[in-house]
Tab-separated table of C-alpha atoms in Angstrom:
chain	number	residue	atom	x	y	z
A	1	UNK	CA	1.592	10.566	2.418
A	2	UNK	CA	4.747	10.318	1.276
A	3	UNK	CA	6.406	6.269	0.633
A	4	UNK	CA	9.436	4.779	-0.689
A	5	UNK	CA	9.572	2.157	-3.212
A	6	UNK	CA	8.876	-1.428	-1.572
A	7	UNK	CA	11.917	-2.845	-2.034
A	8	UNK	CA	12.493	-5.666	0.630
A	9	UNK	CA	10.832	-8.946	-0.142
A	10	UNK	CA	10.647	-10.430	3.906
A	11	UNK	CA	8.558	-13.684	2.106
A	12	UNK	CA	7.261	-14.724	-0.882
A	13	UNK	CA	4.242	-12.366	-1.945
A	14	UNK	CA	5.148	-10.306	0.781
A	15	UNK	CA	6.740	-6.934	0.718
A	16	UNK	CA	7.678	-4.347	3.422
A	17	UNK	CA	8.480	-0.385	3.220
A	18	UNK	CA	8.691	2.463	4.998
A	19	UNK	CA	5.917	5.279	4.305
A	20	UNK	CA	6.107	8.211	6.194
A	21	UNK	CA	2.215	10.329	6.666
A	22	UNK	CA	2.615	14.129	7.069
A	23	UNK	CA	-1.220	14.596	7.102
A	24	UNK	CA	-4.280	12.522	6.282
A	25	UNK	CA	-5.269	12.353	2.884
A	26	UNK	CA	-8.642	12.877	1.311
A	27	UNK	CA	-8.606	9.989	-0.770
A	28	UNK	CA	-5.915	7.866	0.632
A	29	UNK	CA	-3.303	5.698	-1.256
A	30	UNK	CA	-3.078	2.682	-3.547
A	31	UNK	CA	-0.398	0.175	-3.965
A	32	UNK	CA	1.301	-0.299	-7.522
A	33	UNK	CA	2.994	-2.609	-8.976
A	34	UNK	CA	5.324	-2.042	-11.731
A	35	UNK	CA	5.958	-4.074	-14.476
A	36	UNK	CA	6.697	-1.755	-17.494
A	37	UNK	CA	3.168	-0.361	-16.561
A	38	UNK	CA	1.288	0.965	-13.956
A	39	UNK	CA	-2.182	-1.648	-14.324
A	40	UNK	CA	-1.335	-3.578	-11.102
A	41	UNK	CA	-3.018	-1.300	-8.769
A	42	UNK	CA	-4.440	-1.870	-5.430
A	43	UNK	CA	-7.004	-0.056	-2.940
A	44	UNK	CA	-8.206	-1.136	0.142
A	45	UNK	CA	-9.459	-0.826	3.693
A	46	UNK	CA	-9.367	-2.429	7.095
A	47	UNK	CA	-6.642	-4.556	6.174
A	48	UNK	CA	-7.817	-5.802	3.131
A	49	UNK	CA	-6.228	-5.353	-0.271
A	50	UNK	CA	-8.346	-5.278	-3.241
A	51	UNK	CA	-7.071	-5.697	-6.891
A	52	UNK	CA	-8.232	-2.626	-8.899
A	53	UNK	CA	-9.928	-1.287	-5.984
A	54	UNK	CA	-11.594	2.271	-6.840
A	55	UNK	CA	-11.164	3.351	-3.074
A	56	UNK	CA	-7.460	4.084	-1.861
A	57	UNK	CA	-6.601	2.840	1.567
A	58	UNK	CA	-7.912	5.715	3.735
A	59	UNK	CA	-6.000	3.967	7.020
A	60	UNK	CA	-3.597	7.191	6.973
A	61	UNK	CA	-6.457	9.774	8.291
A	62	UNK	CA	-6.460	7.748	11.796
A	63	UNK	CA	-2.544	7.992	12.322
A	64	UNK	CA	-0.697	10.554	13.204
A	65	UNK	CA	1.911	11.599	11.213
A	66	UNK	CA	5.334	9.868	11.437
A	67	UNK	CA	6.756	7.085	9.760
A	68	UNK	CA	5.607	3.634	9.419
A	69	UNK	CA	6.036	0.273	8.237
A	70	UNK	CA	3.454	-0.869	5.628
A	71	UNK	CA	3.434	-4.335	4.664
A	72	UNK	CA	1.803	-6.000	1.789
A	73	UNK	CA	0.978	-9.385	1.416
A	74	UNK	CA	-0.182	-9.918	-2.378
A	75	UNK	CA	-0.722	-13.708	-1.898
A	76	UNK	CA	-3.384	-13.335	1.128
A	77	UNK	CA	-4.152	-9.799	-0.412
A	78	UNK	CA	-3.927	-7.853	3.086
A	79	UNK	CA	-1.445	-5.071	4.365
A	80	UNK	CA	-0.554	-3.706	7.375
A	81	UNK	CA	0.511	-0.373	8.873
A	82	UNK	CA	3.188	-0.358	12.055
């Protein structure tokens, strides 16, 4: 999985990027946010954001590769991948 840095705020909360998935990973993904540190950190799954989440999002190893949009929507704490 390869992304870019989320850098297009479409709403408040919400933020959309493009990722682009050359092959499923094992573990999947998280989300960080970056504000002089890396402790904003997000897993997830079906959706569903989770703060601190253990898991990464896994969503990549049922998509084939391309490029996508993935949106994430801190206040509602969901994302989505288009």
């Amino acid at each position: 999985l390869v992304g870019s840095e989320m850098c297009k705020e479409t709403a408040i909360g919400v933020f959309s990027g493009s990722i682009t998935i050359t092959q499923p990973s094992a573990w999947g993904f998280k989300i960080y946010l970056f504000d002089g540190n890396w402790d904003y950190v997000y897993g997830g799954s079906a959706g569903k954001l989770y703060y601190k989440g253990a898991d990464g999002i896994t969503d990549d190893a049922t998509l084939a590769p391309g490029t996508y949009t993935l949106t994430v929507d801190l206040i509602n704490a969901t994302y989505t991948i288009e």
